[in-house]
Short mmCIF file of C-alpha atoms in Angstrom, two decimals:
data_model
loop_
_atom_site.label_atom_id
_atom_site.label_comp_id
_atom_site.label_asym_id
_atom_site.label_seq_id
_atom_site.Cartn_x
_atom_site.Cartn_y
_atom_site.Cartn_z
CA MET J 1 83.08 73.61 67.04
CA VAL J 2 84.32 76.30 64.83
CA ASP J 3 86.33 75.42 62.05
CA GLY J 4 84.88 74.25 58.72
CA HIS J 5 82.89 76.73 57.51
CA PRO J 6 82.83 78.43 54.31
CA PHE J 7 84.21 81.50 53.51
CA ARG J 8 80.47 84.18 54.23
CA PHE J 9 81.21 88.00 53.71
CA GLY J 10 79.42 91.35 55.16
CA ILE J 11 79.36 95.21 54.05
CA GLN J 12 78.83 97.10 57.17
CA ARG J 13 77.80 100.81 55.98
CA ALA J 14 75.83 103.12 58.78
CA GLN J 15 75.34 106.62 56.57
CA PHE J 16 73.71 107.32 53.36
CA ALA J 17 73.88 110.41 51.85
CA ASP J 18 69.53 109.00 51.39
CA ALA J 19 67.29 106.59 50.34
CA SER J 20 67.63 106.00 47.38
CA SER J 21 71.68 105.66 48.60
CA LEU J 22 70.83 102.65 50.54
CA ARG J 23 69.18 100.58 48.04
CA SER J 24 71.68 101.19 45.36
CA THR J 25 74.61 100.73 47.71
CA ALA J 26 72.52 96.94 48.92
CA ARG J 27 72.04 96.04 45.65
CA ARG J 28 75.78 96.38 44.53
CA ALA J 29 76.93 94.56 47.72
CA GLU J 30 74.97 91.72 46.49
CA ALA J 31 76.01 91.77 42.51
CA ALA J 32 80.15 91.89 43.91
CA GLY J 33 78.94 88.81 45.63
CA PHE J 34 78.59 89.83 49.13
CA ASP J 35 76.22 87.58 51.93
CA VAL J 36 75.64 89.92 54.32
CA PHE J 37 74.75 93.69 54.42
CA HIS J 38 75.33 95.11 57.66
CA THR J 39 74.61 98.77 59.41
CA ALA J 40 75.44 100.04 63.62
CA ASP J 41 73.68 100.76 66.37
CA HIS J 42 75.05 104.96 67.59
CA VAL J 43 73.88 108.15 68.73
CA HIS J 44 74.62 110.22 66.25
CA PRO J 45 72.44 111.98 63.91
CA GLU J 46 74.45 110.73 60.87
CA VAL J 47 73.29 107.00 61.42
CA TRP J 48 70.62 105.79 60.41
CA SER J 49 68.03 102.89 62.22
CA PRO J 50 69.52 99.83 62.03
CA LEU J 51 66.66 97.35 61.34
CA MET J 52 64.71 99.83 59.21
CA ALA J 53 67.89 100.18 56.67
CA LEU J 54 67.46 96.69 57.06
CA GLN J 55 64.64 96.77 55.98
CA ALA J 56 65.01 98.70 52.56
CA VAL J 57 67.84 96.11 52.06
CA ALA J 58 65.85 93.59 51.63
CA GLU J 59 63.55 95.42 49.93
CA ALA J 60 65.71 96.05 47.00
CA THR J 61 67.11 92.75 46.88
CA GLU J 62 66.55 89.42 46.21
CA ARG J 63 69.28 87.13 48.56
CA LEU J 64 71.67 89.24 50.40
CA ARG J 65 70.88 88.45 54.34
CA VAL J 66 70.39 91.12 56.34
CA CYS J 67 72.19 91.75 60.37
CA PRO J 68 73.07 94.91 62.56
CA LEU J 69 76.33 94.75 63.35
CA VAL J 70 75.47 95.21 66.41
CA LEU J 71 73.32 96.33 68.43
CA ASN J 72 73.90 97.61 71.82
CA ASN J 73 72.43 95.25 74.24
CA ASP J 74 72.06 98.23 76.43
CA PHE J 75 69.33 100.69 73.42
CA HIS J 76 66.42 96.99 73.22
CA HIS J 77 64.21 96.05 75.94
CA PRO J 78 64.32 91.73 74.43
CA VAL J 79 60.88 91.82 74.24
CA HIS J 80 60.27 95.53 72.31
CA LEU J 81 63.62 94.12 69.94
CA ALA J 82 62.40 90.54 69.81
CA THR J 83 59.05 92.08 68.28
CA GLU J 84 61.07 93.90 65.44
CA LEU J 85 63.38 90.74 64.75
CA ALA J 86 60.56 88.59 63.83
CA THR J 87 58.60 91.84 61.85
CA LEU J 88 61.40 92.19 59.88
CA ASP J 89 61.64 89.07 59.38
CA HIS J 90 58.59 88.31 57.75
CA VAL J 91 58.67 91.81 55.80
CA SER J 92 62.86 89.65 54.35
CA GLY J 93 61.53 86.53 54.14
CA GLY J 94 63.26 84.83 56.76
CA ARG J 95 66.71 86.50 55.88
CA VAL J 96 67.37 87.85 59.09
CA GLU J 97 70.52 87.74 62.13
CA LEU J 98 70.96 89.91 64.96
CA GLY J 99 73.42 91.14 65.96
CA ILE J 100 74.08 92.36 69.43
CA GLY J 101 76.17 93.68 72.26
CA ALA J 102 77.08 94.78 75.19
CA GLY J 103 78.13 98.60 74.66
CA HIS J 104 81.03 100.27 74.65
CA SER J 105 80.48 104.24 73.76
CA PHE J 106 80.49 106.16 77.59
CA THR J 107 80.03 108.98 75.42
CA GLU J 108 76.24 107.48 73.70
CA TYR J 109 74.73 106.41 77.24
CA ASP J 110 76.08 110.35 78.58
CA ALA J 111 73.73 111.90 75.87
CA ILE J 112 71.02 109.54 77.17
CA GLY J 113 71.11 109.62 80.48
CA LEU J 114 72.36 105.38 80.96
CA THR J 115 74.17 104.05 83.03
CA PHE J 116 77.03 102.93 81.65
CA ASP J 117 77.88 99.53 84.20
CA ALA J 118 80.97 97.72 84.21
CA PRO J 119 81.91 95.40 81.56
CA ALA J 120 81.13 93.14 83.38
CA VAL J 121 77.98 94.32 84.23
CA ARG J 122 76.66 94.60 80.60
CA LYS J 123 78.34 91.54 79.40
CA ALA J 124 76.56 89.74 81.65
CA ARG J 125 73.17 91.27 81.12
CA MET J 126 74.03 90.79 76.85
CA ALA J 127 74.10 86.89 78.24
CA GLU J 128 70.56 87.47 79.54
CA ALA J 129 69.14 89.15 77.11
CA VAL J 130 69.81 86.95 74.11
CA GLU J 131 68.62 83.95 76.36
CA VAL J 132 65.42 85.45 76.58
CA LEU J 133 65.07 87.11 72.94
CA ARG J 134 65.85 82.96 71.71
CA ARG J 135 62.72 82.09 73.80
CA LEU J 136 60.51 84.98 72.32
CA LEU J 137 61.59 84.47 68.69
CA THR J 138 59.91 80.50 68.61
CA GLY J 139 56.54 82.37 69.96
CA GLU J 140 56.81 81.79 73.68
CA ALA J 141 54.97 82.96 76.09
CA VAL J 142 57.87 84.09 78.36
CA ASP J 143 58.11 83.93 82.28
CA HIS J 144 61.51 85.08 83.22
CA ASP J 145 63.15 86.45 87.08
CA GLY J 146 66.79 87.20 85.83
CA GLU J 147 69.12 89.56 87.99
CA HIS J 148 68.19 91.95 84.38
CA TYR J 149 65.18 91.67 83.00
CA ARG J 150 61.65 90.20 85.09
CA LEU J 151 59.35 89.13 82.26
CA ARG J 152 55.53 87.46 83.31
CA GLY J 153 53.48 85.56 80.22
CA ALA J 154 55.57 87.97 77.80
CA ARG J 155 54.87 86.91 74.51
CA VAL J 156 55.63 88.17 70.34
CA ALA J 157 54.87 86.82 66.97
CA ALA J 158 57.67 84.27 66.17
CA SER J 159 60.28 84.68 63.90
CA LEU J 160 60.06 83.20 60.30
CA GLN J 161 62.68 81.46 60.29
CA GLY J 162 62.84 78.33 62.89
CA HIS J 163 66.23 79.20 64.22
CA LEU J 164 66.89 83.05 63.10
CA PRO J 165 70.77 83.56 64.12
CA PHE J 166 72.83 85.54 66.39
CA LEU J 167 75.87 86.63 66.02
CA VAL J 168 76.75 87.71 69.76
CA GLY J 169 79.94 91.22 69.71
CA VAL J 170 82.91 90.20 72.44
CA ASN J 171 86.63 91.44 72.70
CA GLY J 172 86.90 88.63 76.01
CA GLY J 173 86.54 87.49 79.07
CA PRO J 174 86.01 83.63 79.34
CA ALA J 175 82.66 84.28 81.36
CA ALA J 176 81.17 86.55 78.04
CA LEU J 177 82.54 84.30 75.62
CA ALA J 178 81.88 80.76 77.29
CA HIS J 179 78.07 81.89 76.60
CA ALA J 180 78.83 83.21 73.34
CA ALA J 181 80.28 79.43 72.13
CA HIS J 182 77.06 77.83 74.10
CA HIS J 183 74.27 80.49 72.64
CA ALA J 184 76.03 81.75 69.79
CA ASP J 185 75.27 80.90 66.17
CA VAL J 186 78.35 83.41 64.93
CA LEU J 187 80.92 84.21 68.20
CA GLY J 188 81.99 88.01 66.73
CA LEU J 189 85.85 88.14 67.68
CA THR J 190 86.14 92.31 68.45
CA MET J 191 89.67 91.81 70.35
CA THR J 192 90.10 95.57 71.48
CA GLY J 193 90.56 97.16 74.75
CA ARG J 194 90.12 100.49 76.73
CA THR J 195 87.82 102.57 74.97
CA LEU J 196 89.20 105.95 74.37
CA PRO J 197 88.53 109.35 75.42
CA ASP J 198 86.39 110.06 71.76
CA GLY J 199 83.66 107.60 73.06
CA GLN J 200 84.26 105.20 69.43
CA ARG J 201 88.42 104.45 68.97
CA HIS J 202 89.83 101.28 71.26
CA GLN J 203 92.82 100.34 71.93
CA VAL J 204 93.73 96.79 70.14
CA ARG J 205 94.97 93.71 71.62
CA TRP J 206 95.30 91.47 67.91
CA GLU J 207 98.47 90.35 69.00
CA ALA J 208 98.19 86.16 67.50
CA GLU J 209 99.31 84.90 70.73
CA ARG J 210 96.47 85.99 72.14
CA LEU J 211 94.44 85.36 69.65
CA ASP J 212 95.42 81.74 69.79
CA ARG J 213 94.73 81.85 73.54
CA VAL J 214 90.97 83.18 72.79
CA VAL J 215 90.85 80.98 70.17
CA ALA J 216 92.30 77.46 72.15
CA HIS J 217 89.18 78.97 74.92
CA ILE J 218 86.66 78.72 72.39
CA ARG J 219 86.79 75.13 70.86
CA PRO J 220 86.24 73.12 74.03
CA GLN J 221 82.92 75.79 75.13
CA ALA J 222 81.76 75.14 71.76
CA SER J 223 81.66 71.37 71.33
CA GLY J 224 78.14 69.07 71.20
CA ARG J 225 76.34 71.85 69.70
CA ASP J 226 73.59 71.43 67.57
CA ARG J 227 74.71 73.61 64.89
CA PRO J 228 78.85 74.96 64.54
CA LEU J 229 79.46 77.67 65.28
CA GLU J 230 81.17 80.61 63.25
CA LEU J 231 83.76 82.85 63.65
CA HIS J 232 83.47 86.21 62.58
CA ALA J 233 85.72 89.69 62.43
CA LEU J 234 85.52 92.80 61.16
CA VAL J 235 87.40 93.62 58.98
CA GLN J 236 89.61 97.61 59.86
CA VAL J 237 91.29 98.04 57.43
CA VAL J 238 91.16 97.63 53.69
CA THR J 239 94.55 98.32 51.09
CA ILE J 240 95.14 97.61 48.61
CA THR J 241 98.48 97.88 47.37
CA GLY J 242 101.86 96.15 45.29
CA ASP J 243 103.93 96.67 49.33
CA ARG J 244 102.27 94.39 51.62
CA GLU J 245 104.45 94.75 54.58
CA GLY J 246 105.10 98.95 54.38
CA ALA J 247 101.73 99.92 54.04
CA THR J 248 101.24 98.32 57.37
CA ARG J 249 103.90 99.37 58.65
CA ALA J 250 102.65 102.63 58.01
CA LEU J 251 99.19 101.81 59.43
CA LEU J 252 101.60 101.24 63.26
CA ASP J 253 100.66 104.55 64.31
CA GLN J 254 97.23 104.01 64.58
CA LEU J 255 98.44 100.90 66.56
CA PRO J 256 100.17 102.18 68.75
CA GLY J 257 101.90 98.79 70.93
CA LEU J 258 101.27 96.49 67.97
CA ALA J 259 104.05 94.93 66.22
CA VAL J 260 104.77 94.77 62.66
CA GLU J 261 104.41 90.84 62.57
CA ASP J 262 101.22 90.93 63.86
CA ALA J 263 99.90 93.37 62.36
CA LEU J 264 100.64 91.27 58.91
CA ALA J 265 98.91 88.53 60.80
CA THR J 266 95.74 90.13 62.47
CA PRO J 267 92.56 88.99 60.63
CA PHE J 268 91.30 92.80 61.30
CA LEU J 269 93.45 94.14 58.86
CA ALA J 270 93.50 93.42 55.45
CA VAL J 271 96.26 94.62 53.15
CA GLY J 272 97.73 93.50 50.06
CA THR J 273 97.15 92.89 46.64
CA HIS J 274 93.84 90.84 45.78
CA ASP J 275 95.44 87.58 45.68
CA GLU J 276 97.32 88.71 49.27
CA ILE J 277 94.36 89.40 50.70
CA ALA J 278 92.77 86.06 49.61
CA GLU J 279 96.33 83.79 50.95
CA HIS J 280 95.68 86.21 54.31
CA LEU J 281 92.45 85.20 55.05
CA ARG J 282 92.61 81.34 53.70
CA ARG J 283 95.34 81.29 56.26
CA CYS J 284 93.43 83.48 58.99
CA ARG J 285 90.26 80.70 58.60
CA ASP J 286 92.77 77.88 59.03
CA ARG J 287 94.87 78.78 62.64
CA TRP J 288 91.92 80.31 64.15
CA GLY J 289 88.48 79.53 62.26
CA ILE J 290 87.93 82.69 60.75
CA SER J 291 85.61 82.17 57.98
CA TYR J 292 82.78 84.93 58.11
CA VAL J 293 84.27 88.41 57.35
CA THR J 294 83.14 92.24 57.25
CA VAL J 295 84.51 95.17 55.41
CA ARG J 296 82.72 98.98 54.36
CA ASN J 297 84.43 98.47 51.04
CA ILE J 298 82.25 96.48 48.37
CA ASP J 299 84.22 97.87 45.43
CA ALA J 300 88.19 97.19 47.13
CA PHE J 301 87.30 93.04 48.44
CA ALA J 302 84.79 92.40 45.79
CA PRO J 303 87.71 90.21 43.56
CA VAL J 304 89.29 88.97 46.89
CA ILE J 305 85.48 87.20 47.26
CA GLU J 306 86.06 86.14 43.68
CA ARG J 307 89.66 84.84 44.52
CA LEU J 308 87.82 83.26 47.70
CA ARG J 309 84.87 81.58 45.57
CA SER J 310 86.95 80.75 42.56
CA GLN J 311 89.30 79.08 45.19
CA PRO J 312 88.10 78.57 48.20
#
């Protein structure tokens, strides 16, 4: 099941002027009603360690949950990652969620001399890591003989939470979507295509009918779960304007091939007045079951949270 979740809201920040700025941003996000603070995982001089930054966020706040969005699985061995996650979960009082993806930036792989495998290989490796991580975080001694990982009695501290939530980011592929629908608590929909030459940006596949097909594939895969599957979208642009269609059309130069009708419908853009954006997100939840959304602008989006909390 992917429907019926109340809204949850995340804020993502990866760059900070200093530690004081990081902590004050986290406190502002908590006061504004956000539920989760996200970092990012990149090989970049201005991007801080995703998990260490989240420790500072947890210490500066009382309620805010913390989740990297997302860790590149290929940069983290599951045993070492499980140790870090369990420690952070204890330090934060049980507020950690794991966000993990298969990696996409070939320039970062080049920078550290790591082979950039085909998408199917990276996705299969991440799927295997997710299953290993789940066992490790229970405190189980893990023996594992897989295609990508081999463990012999590996054991780390258990997380404070009996079940630490996993957000698995998937940009498509029936097998990867099915695995995430079975094993993740949150499925992060990205709907992106080829990585562009800068190694960071992507072609987008945000057509509404394409997303219809993806969610139709997910729903039966998620049936019979103990916990309902939550669907997540990272909103790439938040624009507050009285001219929703005009402002959306202005974005199309950056989104080649996307029709204005699809740009107005997609959950990955939030354009309009605060009321219009709130209604847009309600429509996205009704149509696709997407109830967990992350943005990058606290002040612009906070009034939308107020509206969706008062009239969910």
